[in-house]
Short mmCIF file of C-alpha atoms in Angstrom, two decimals:
data_model
loop_
_atom_site.label_atom_id
_atom_site.label_comp_id
_atom_site.label_asym_id
_atom_site.label_seq_id
_atom_site.Cartn_x
_atom_site.Cartn_y
_atom_site.Cartn_z
CA UNK G 1 0.08 0.17 0.08
CA UNK G 2 1.35 3.46 -0.92
CA UNK G 3 1.06 6.30 1.04
CA UNK G 4 -1.74 7.83 -1.17
CA UNK G 5 -3.76 4.63 -0.73
CA UNK G 6 -2.82 4.57 3.41
CA UNK G 7 -4.44 8.17 3.29
CA UNK G 8 -7.68 6.92 1.82
CA UNK G 9 -8.09 4.10 3.97
CA UNK G 10 -7.49 6.21 6.94
CA UNK G 11 -10.39 8.51 5.73
CA UNK G 12 -8.27 11.49 5.29
CA UNK G 13 -8.57 12.73 1.64
CA UNK G 14 -11.47 15.07 1.35
CA UNK G 15 -11.02 16.97 -2.17
CA UNK G 16 -8.25 16.78 -4.83
CA UNK G 17 -7.70 18.58 -8.01
CA UNK G 18 -5.83 15.62 -9.90
CA UNK G 19 -5.73 12.34 -8.28
CA UNK G 20 -3.54 10.59 -10.68
CA UNK G 21 -1.08 12.98 -10.40
CA UNK G 22 -1.18 13.51 -6.86
CA UNK G 23 -0.80 9.39 -6.22
CA UNK G 24 2.16 9.33 -8.26
CA UNK G 25 3.75 12.15 -6.87
CA UNK G 26 3.31 11.45 -3.25
CA UNK G 27 4.01 7.40 -3.70
CA UNK G 28 7.20 8.28 -5.33
CA UNK G 29 8.21 10.90 -2.89
CA UNK G 30 8.17 13.50 -5.76
CA UNK G 31 5.92 16.01 -3.77
CA UNK G 32 7.33 19.13 -2.00
CA UNK G 33 4.15 20.25 -0.45
CA UNK G 34 3.27 23.11 2.23
CA UNK G 35 0.63 23.51 4.78
CA UNK G 36 -0.09 26.73 6.38
CA UNK G 37 -0.08 27.76 9.92
CA UNK G 38 -1.28 31.23 11.18
CA UNK G 39 0.49 32.00 14.44
CA UNK G 40 -2.47 33.65 16.19
CA UNK G 41 -1.01 32.16 19.27
CA UNK G 42 2.12 31.09 21.01
CA UNK G 43 1.30 27.34 20.97
CA UNK G 44 0.03 24.90 18.40
CA UNK G 45 -3.27 23.07 19.41
CA UNK G 46 -5.09 19.81 18.76
CA UNK G 47 -6.89 21.49 15.67
CA UNK G 48 -3.42 21.54 13.97
CA UNK G 49 -2.86 17.93 14.87
CA UNK G 50 -4.03 16.33 11.84
CA UNK G 51 -1.87 18.61 9.60
CA UNK G 52 1.09 17.51 11.44
CA UNK G 53 0.55 13.89 11.42
CA UNK G 54 -0.14 14.29 7.71
CA UNK G 55 3.28 16.09 7.13
CA UNK G 56 4.97 13.37 9.44
CA UNK G 57 3.52 10.58 7.13
CA UNK G 58 4.45 12.44 3.87
CA UNK G 59 7.69 12.80 4.82
CA UNK G 60 8.37 9.20 5.97
CA UNK G 61 7.07 8.26 2.65
CA UNK G 62 10.03 10.23 1.10
CA UNK G 63 8.03 13.83 0.41
CA UNK G 64 9.47 17.05 1.47
CA UNK G 65 7.28 19.15 3.81
CA UNK G 66 7.34 23.05 4.11
CA UNK G 67 5.69 24.66 7.02
CA UNK G 68 4.29 27.91 6.09
CA UNK G 69 3.99 30.43 8.87
CA UNK G 70 1.54 32.87 7.93
CA UNK G 71 3.63 36.02 9.59
CA UNK G 72 2.40 38.16 6.45
CA UNK G 73 -1.16 37.02 6.25
CA UNK G 74 -1.52 36.89 9.93
CA UNK G 75 -1.75 40.72 9.68
CA UNK G 76 -4.93 40.50 7.58
CA UNK G 77 -6.49 37.55 9.05
CA UNK G 78 -8.23 34.44 7.34
CA UNK G 79 -12.24 35.00 7.18
CA UNK G 80 -12.76 31.21 6.77
CA UNK G 81 -14.85 29.78 9.33
CA UNK G 82 -15.53 32.96 11.02
CA UNK G 83 -18.19 35.21 11.55
CA UNK G 84 -16.20 37.98 13.16
CA UNK G 85 -12.99 40.08 12.33
CA UNK G 86 -9.80 38.45 13.77
CA UNK G 87 -7.93 41.01 15.90
CA UNK G 88 -4.66 42.59 14.56
CA UNK G 89 -1.29 41.19 15.86
CA UNK G 90 2.16 43.12 16.19
CA UNK G 91 5.03 41.54 14.30
CA UNK G 92 7.12 41.28 17.83
CA UNK G 93 4.00 38.94 18.50
CA UNK G 94 3.80 37.04 15.45
CA UNK G 95 7.79 36.40 15.66
CA UNK G 96 7.41 34.83 18.87
CA UNK G 97 4.94 32.66 18.12
CA UNK G 98 6.41 31.33 14.88
CA UNK G 99 9.57 30.35 17.20
CA UNK G 100 7.30 28.35 19.43
CA UNK G 101 5.69 26.75 16.61
CA UNK G 102 9.02 25.70 15.32
CA UNK G 103 9.98 23.94 18.32
CA UNK G 104 6.77 22.14 18.65
CA UNK G 105 6.80 20.96 15.23
CA UNK G 106 10.14 19.27 15.36
CA UNK G 107 8.31 16.70 17.15
CA UNK G 108 6.52 15.60 14.41
CA UNK G 109 8.55 16.74 11.35
CA UNK G 110 12.45 16.21 10.66
CA UNK G 111 13.92 19.97 9.79
CA UNK G 112 17.57 18.16 9.39
CA UNK G 113 19.75 18.45 6.39
CA UNK G 114 16.98 19.94 4.16
CA UNK G 115 14.47 17.17 4.62
CA UNK G 116 11.98 20.11 5.60
CA UNK G 117 11.63 23.66 5.76
CA UNK G 118 9.65 26.43 7.88
CA UNK G 119 9.15 29.74 6.17
CA UNK G 120 7.31 32.55 6.91
CA UNK G 121 5.37 34.57 4.23
CA UNK G 122 5.97 37.70 5.61
CA UNK G 123 9.43 37.42 3.95
CA UNK G 124 7.48 38.29 0.36
CA UNK G 125 4.22 39.97 1.36
CA UNK G 126 5.44 42.76 3.76
CA UNK G 127 7.76 44.22 0.80
CA UNK G 128 5.06 44.27 -1.81
CA UNK G 129 4.18 47.07 -3.76
CA UNK G 130 0.62 47.23 -4.02
CA UNK G 131 0.06 48.75 -7.24
CA UNK G 132 2.33 46.17 -8.63
CA UNK G 133 0.78 43.50 -7.00
CA UNK G 134 -2.59 44.48 -8.02
CA UNK G 135 -1.84 44.66 -11.55
CA UNK G 136 0.24 41.61 -11.70
CA UNK G 137 -1.89 39.18 -9.31
CA UNK G 138 -5.20 40.96 -8.63
CA UNK G 139 -5.93 40.66 -12.39
CA UNK G 140 -5.98 36.91 -12.36
CA UNK G 141 -9.02 37.01 -10.36
CA UNK G 142 -12.52 37.28 -10.67
CA UNK G 143 -14.46 38.96 -7.88
CA UNK G 144 -17.54 36.95 -9.05
CA UNK G 145 -16.04 33.82 -8.41
CA UNK G 146 -14.33 34.88 -5.16
CA UNK G 147 -17.71 35.91 -3.72
CA UNK G 148 -18.89 32.57 -4.34
CA UNK G 149 -16.38 30.90 -2.13
CA UNK G 150 -17.84 29.41 0.88
CA UNK G 151 -15.34 31.35 2.84
CA UNK G 152 -16.66 34.45 1.87
CA UNK G 153 -20.46 33.55 2.12
CA UNK G 154 -19.94 33.14 5.93
CA UNK G 155 -19.19 36.75 6.30
CA UNK G 156 -21.18 38.59 3.89
CA UNK G 157 -24.25 38.74 6.04
CA UNK G 158 -22.22 40.61 9.03
CA UNK G 159 -20.08 42.41 6.77
CA UNK G 160 -16.93 41.43 5.22
CA UNK G 161 -13.89 44.15 5.39
CA UNK G 162 -11.78 44.69 2.22
CA UNK G 163 -8.83 44.04 3.91
CA UNK G 164 -10.28 40.01 4.62
CA UNK G 165 -11.11 40.15 0.94
CA UNK G 166 -7.53 40.06 0.02
CA UNK G 167 -7.04 37.05 2.16
CA UNK G 168 -7.70 34.63 -1.01
CA UNK G 169 -5.60 36.44 -3.43
CA UNK G 170 -2.83 36.53 -0.54
CA UNK G 171 -2.66 32.80 0.06
CA UNK G 172 -2.61 32.29 -3.42
CA UNK G 173 0.37 34.34 -4.05
CA UNK G 174 2.00 32.07 -1.43
CA UNK G 175 1.72 29.08 -3.49
CA UNK G 176 2.86 30.93 -6.31
CA UNK G 177 6.09 32.28 -4.30
CA UNK G 178 6.71 29.04 -2.74
CA UNK G 179 6.79 27.10 -6.36
CA UNK G 180 9.13 29.84 -7.61
CA UNK G 181 11.69 29.82 -4.76
CA UNK G 182 11.27 26.23 -3.51
CA UNK G 183 9.82 24.01 -6.26
CA UNK G 184 6.75 23.52 -3.98
CA UNK G 185 4.18 21.63 -6.17
CA UNK G 186 1.43 20.79 -3.79
CA UNK G 187 -0.62 22.18 -1.04
CA UNK G 188 -2.47 20.55 1.58
CA UNK G 189 -4.99 22.15 4.00
CA UNK G 190 -8.42 21.59 5.85
CA UNK G 191 -11.53 21.37 3.36
CA UNK G 192 -12.75 24.63 4.52
CA UNK G 193 -9.79 26.12 2.57
CA UNK G 194 -10.63 24.70 -0.58
CA UNK G 195 -11.59 28.06 -2.42
CA UNK G 196 -8.02 29.62 -1.19
CA UNK G 197 -6.33 26.62 -2.60
CA UNK G 198 -7.80 26.30 -5.96
CA UNK G 199 -6.95 30.06 -6.55
CA UNK G 200 -3.44 29.18 -5.63
CA UNK G 201 -2.92 26.19 -8.45
CA UNK G 202 -4.85 28.43 -10.81
CA UNK G 203 -2.65 31.34 -10.29
CA UNK G 204 0.68 29.15 -11.11
CA UNK G 205 -1.06 27.98 -14.48
CA UNK G 206 -1.64 31.32 -15.18
CA UNK G 207 1.45 33.04 -14.36
CA UNK G 208 4.04 30.13 -14.86
CA UNK G 209 2.09 27.71 -17.36
CA UNK G 210 2.93 25.13 -14.82
CA UNK G 211 0.90 22.53 -13.04
CA UNK G 212 0.37 22.82 -9.40
CA UNK G 213 -1.90 20.42 -7.22
CA UNK G 214 -3.92 20.76 -4.23
CA UNK G 215 -5.39 18.45 -1.43
CA UNK G 216 -7.50 18.99 1.36
CA UNK G 217 -7.98 16.42 4.31
CA UNK G 218 -11.18 15.93 6.06
CA UNK G 219 -11.54 18.10 9.28
CA UNK G 220 -12.06 15.60 12.05
CA UNK G 221 -15.38 16.45 13.84
CA UNK G 222 -16.67 14.91 17.15
CA UNK G 223 -20.13 13.59 17.22
CA UNK G 224 -21.58 16.94 18.44
CA UNK G 225 -20.33 18.52 15.37
CA UNK G 226 -17.53 20.47 17.20
CA UNK G 227 -13.93 21.04 15.71
CA UNK G 228 -11.42 18.73 16.95
CA UNK G 229 -9.70 20.31 19.96
CA UNK G 230 -12.59 22.83 20.99
CA UNK G 231 -13.84 22.18 24.52
CA UNK G 232 -16.34 24.41 26.53
CA UNK G 233 -12.95 26.04 28.44
CA UNK G 234 -11.12 26.80 25.01
CA UNK G 235 -8.38 24.95 22.88
CA UNK G 236 -6.47 21.61 23.79
CA UNK G 237 -3.06 23.21 23.50
CA UNK G 238 0.28 21.29 22.47
CA UNK G 239 2.26 23.42 25.02
CA UNK G 240 2.30 21.40 28.23
CA UNK G 241 2.31 24.75 30.02
CA UNK G 242 -1.02 25.48 28.72
CA UNK G 243 -2.13 22.09 28.58
CA UNK G 244 -0.85 19.63 30.68
CA UNK G 245 0.10 15.96 29.47
CA UNK G 246 -2.25 14.59 31.73
CA UNK G 247 -5.12 16.91 30.61
CA UNK G 248 -4.09 16.29 26.96
CA UNK G 249 -4.41 12.31 27.58
CA UNK G 250 -7.92 13.19 29.33
CA UNK G 251 -9.12 15.00 26.30
CA UNK G 252 -8.57 12.01 24.09
CA UNK G 253 -9.58 9.24 26.64
CA UNK G 254 -13.12 11.03 26.84
CA UNK G 255 -13.77 11.19 23.04
CA UNK G 256 -17.21 10.04 22.03
CA UNK G 257 -17.55 6.26 21.54
CA UNK G 258 -18.48 6.84 17.87
CA UNK G 259 -15.30 8.88 17.29
CA UNK G 260 -12.56 6.32 18.93
CA UNK G 261 -11.91 4.42 15.47
CA UNK G 262 -11.97 7.54 13.38
CA UNK G 263 -9.40 9.15 15.57
CA UNK G 264 -7.33 5.85 15.75
CA UNK G 265 -7.44 5.76 11.75
CA UNK G 266 -6.78 9.47 11.13
CA UNK G 267 -4.30 10.53 13.77
CA UNK G 268 -2.32 7.56 15.18
CA UNK G 269 0.67 5.65 13.33
CA UNK G 270 -0.82 2.05 14.25
CA UNK G 271 -1.30 -0.15 11.73
CA UNK G 272 -4.65 -0.56 10.07
CA UNK G 273 -4.77 -3.88 10.52
CA UNK G 274 -4.66 -3.32 14.31
CA UNK G 275 -7.25 -0.72 14.49
CA UNK G 276 -9.67 -2.77 12.08
CA UNK G 277 -9.55 -5.63 15.17
CA UNK G 278 -11.04 -3.01 17.63
CA UNK G 279 -14.05 -2.84 15.18
CA UNK G 280 -16.99 -3.90 17.26
CA UNK G 281 -15.42 -3.50 20.76
CA UNK G 282 -18.09 -2.55 23.25
CA UNK G 283 -17.85 -1.54 26.98
CA UNK G 284 -14.62 -2.13 28.74
CA UNK G 285 -13.06 -3.40 25.26
CA UNK G 286 -14.20 0.24 24.07
CA UNK G 287 -12.41 1.89 26.94
CA UNK G 288 -9.35 0.30 26.20
CA UNK G 289 -9.49 1.55 22.62
CA UNK G 290 -9.86 4.90 23.99
CA UNK G 291 -6.83 4.34 26.38
CA UNK G 292 -4.80 3.23 23.61
CA UNK G 293 -5.73 6.31 21.48
CA UNK G 294 -4.76 8.95 24.40
CA UNK G 295 -1.63 6.95 25.05
CA UNK G 296 -0.36 7.09 21.38
CA UNK G 297 -1.29 10.72 20.85
CA UNK G 298 0.12 12.10 24.17
CA UNK G 299 3.28 9.96 23.49
CA UNK G 300 3.51 11.78 19.90
CA UNK G 301 3.20 15.23 21.45
CA UNK G 302 4.97 14.89 25.12
CA UNK G 303 7.13 11.71 24.83
CA UNK G 304 6.78 8.13 26.18
CA UNK G 305 7.48 9.36 29.91
CA UNK G 306 4.86 11.82 30.02
CA UNK G 307 2.28 9.27 28.29
CA UNK G 308 3.04 6.89 30.85
CA UNK G 309 2.71 9.17 33.78
CA UNK G 310 -0.53 10.40 32.16
CA UNK G 311 -1.86 7.03 31.74
CA UNK G 312 -1.12 5.71 35.46
CA UNK G 313 -2.94 9.00 36.64
CA UNK G 314 -5.93 8.45 34.37
CA UNK G 315 -5.84 4.60 35.74
CA UNK G 316 -5.93 5.85 39.30
CA UNK G 317 -8.68 8.38 38.48
CA UNK G 318 -11.12 5.82 36.53
CA UNK G 319 -10.18 2.32 37.56
CA UNK G 320 -9.40 2.87 41.21
CA UNK G 321 -5.85 1.73 40.69
CA UNK G 322 -2.41 3.03 39.49
CA UNK G 323 -0.74 6.42 41.05
CA UNK G 324 -2.57 9.41 41.31
CA UNK G 325 0.85 11.42 41.52
CA UNK G 326 0.50 12.68 37.78
CA UNK G 327 -2.72 14.13 38.41
CA UNK G 328 -3.43 18.06 37.90
CA UNK G 329 -3.14 19.52 41.47
CA UNK G 330 -4.11 22.63 43.07
CA UNK G 331 -2.72 23.89 46.35
CA UNK G 332 -4.97 26.04 48.50
CA UNK G 333 -4.00 29.35 50.13
CA UNK G 334 -4.99 31.03 53.31
CA UNK G 335 -7.31 33.12 51.38
CA UNK G 336 -9.11 30.40 50.46
CA UNK G 337 -10.02 29.37 54.10
CA UNK G 338 -12.52 31.21 56.37
CA UNK G 339 -12.19 30.61 60.00
CA UNK G 340 -10.28 27.48 59.11
CA UNK G 341 -12.47 25.76 56.69
CA UNK G 342 -13.37 25.91 52.94
CA UNK G 343 -16.70 25.18 51.61
CA UNK G 344 -17.40 23.19 48.46
CA UNK G 345 -18.14 25.77 46.36
CA UNK G 346 -14.67 27.85 47.16
CA UNK G 347 -12.75 24.36 46.56
CA UNK G 348 -14.37 24.15 42.92
CA UNK G 349 -13.21 27.89 42.33
CA UNK G 350 -10.11 27.64 43.58
CA UNK G 351 -9.40 24.41 41.60
CA UNK G 352 -10.80 26.24 38.34
CA UNK G 353 -13.58 23.62 38.04
CA UNK G 354 -15.99 26.24 38.36
CA UNK G 355 -15.73 29.95 37.11
CA UNK G 356 -17.59 31.35 39.77
CA UNK G 357 -19.24 30.52 43.21
CA UNK G 358 -22.65 30.60 41.22
CA UNK G 359 -21.42 28.19 38.59
CA UNK G 360 -20.05 25.91 41.78
CA UNK G 361 -23.54 25.82 43.20
CA UNK G 362 -25.59 24.72 40.26
CA UNK G 363 -22.91 22.03 39.58
CA UNK G 364 -23.56 20.96 43.23
CA UNK G 365 -27.27 21.21 42.84
CA UNK G 366 -27.42 19.49 39.77
CA UNK G 367 -25.48 16.46 41.47
CA UNK G 368 -22.23 16.74 39.04
CA UNK G 369 -19.71 16.92 42.09
CA UNK G 370 -17.98 14.22 44.07
CA UNK G 371 -15.11 14.54 46.67
CA UNK G 372 -13.09 11.55 47.19
CA UNK G 373 -15.34 9.27 45.28
CA UNK G 374 -18.77 10.26 47.58
CA UNK G 375 -21.28 12.88 45.65
CA UNK G 376 -21.86 16.11 47.58
CA UNK G 377 -25.24 17.56 47.52
CA UNK G 378 -25.20 20.08 50.56
CA UNK G 379 -23.89 23.47 49.67
CA UNK G 380 -23.06 23.82 53.23
CA UNK G 381 -20.14 21.12 53.10
CA UNK G 382 -16.96 22.48 54.48
CA UNK G 383 -13.64 21.12 54.70
CA UNK G 384 -10.44 21.76 57.07
CA UNK G 385 -6.89 21.82 56.07
CA UNK G 386 -6.68 18.46 58.28
CA UNK G 387 -9.53 17.05 56.23
CA UNK G 388 -7.99 17.67 52.88
CA UNK G 389 -4.40 16.59 54.18
CA UNK G 390 -5.61 13.38 55.50
CA UNK G 391 -5.75 11.50 52.50
CA UNK G 392 -6.13 11.97 48.91
CA UNK G 393 -8.45 14.62 48.22
CA UNK G 394 -9.75 14.40 44.41
CA UNK G 395 -12.59 16.60 43.54
CA UNK G 396 -14.27 15.83 40.52
CA UNK G 397 -16.97 18.06 38.66
CA UNK G 398 -19.03 15.95 35.87
CA UNK G 399 -17.45 13.07 33.85
CA UNK G 400 -14.21 14.53 32.79
CA UNK G 401 -13.22 17.57 34.81
CA UNK G 402 -11.49 16.86 38.21
CA UNK G 403 -8.20 18.18 40.24
CA UNK G 404 -6.42 16.59 43.31
CA UNK G 405 -6.59 19.23 46.29
CA UNK G 406 -3.61 19.86 48.44
CA UNK G 407 -4.06 21.88 51.60
#
């Protein structure tokens, strides 16, 4: 099975411009391809995970990845999938974020000896002469066609700024520059980027009379229809300072039953034959599949040691065995106590399990809070330092949120 056939079997391919040509290029290691990353934060998140895994798979098959950091386009903002305008970023912030990205990407991509590249589109976009650019590149785009693109349709009702309207042209120009500078002949992205990617392939044909190709990957969604990596509290980050390895493990350990095999196929490097053996697993076996998923992905991002610690901590929480040593902890301060005691609402707020006392109250009233495995329903329940220090004091809200409390 070639890498193209494997991507198909794993359910990763959504749309392609020239299937046979793409099959030949990537199966024979002839693709120099790029995927773009907007440096809108100082860490990549789980939403980038599929792209990183795809780059790793293709590089291992002999193809050359280019990680394109959108230092120039980030100053405009991609309207795709948004109903509001992105906030502007300073050049210094973007440069800092780019440095953080490369460190994290290096866990997936081998940048040594010219095997991969990381480039910033600010290198060519920021010095453009606007009039020359519009005459040379803008003339290749039809406004009517652009307005039919899905990424613009979503913004038309609330208002699309002219600044954002330029984004498709800028992304297309990126592909042209990458082709001319580095021989980049293929671009990958999520299927919400299809219109922008077609613009790039068309621009290369118009300006250079050369063929270039585009492929989109299926954006992994959970069964509630939310994008991968999004939770009620925000993104799940790859930076351990933002999302601990244990929290990262738990995110994958708690995926919906219907999504487990899909995630195993798309995101792990386990053989497909091993994954297919799990088809039909139920009950405790399905939980085992979730543990396999969580371990494999935590290992990819944080390494074997941290993955092992997270697995043990998860086992301690859910199976009553293993060590709780690696659970996320919160140490209460003197300010948390009143007359030597802290009530259950105060503990939930101090632990970050509730944003306010009112939210904590609702969680208790709805029966969603346990302390040391026992449900707490009385809002007047209080604990002393001695109570908390006497034995492992694990507080859990709902099925997935918990902390070990230290006095």
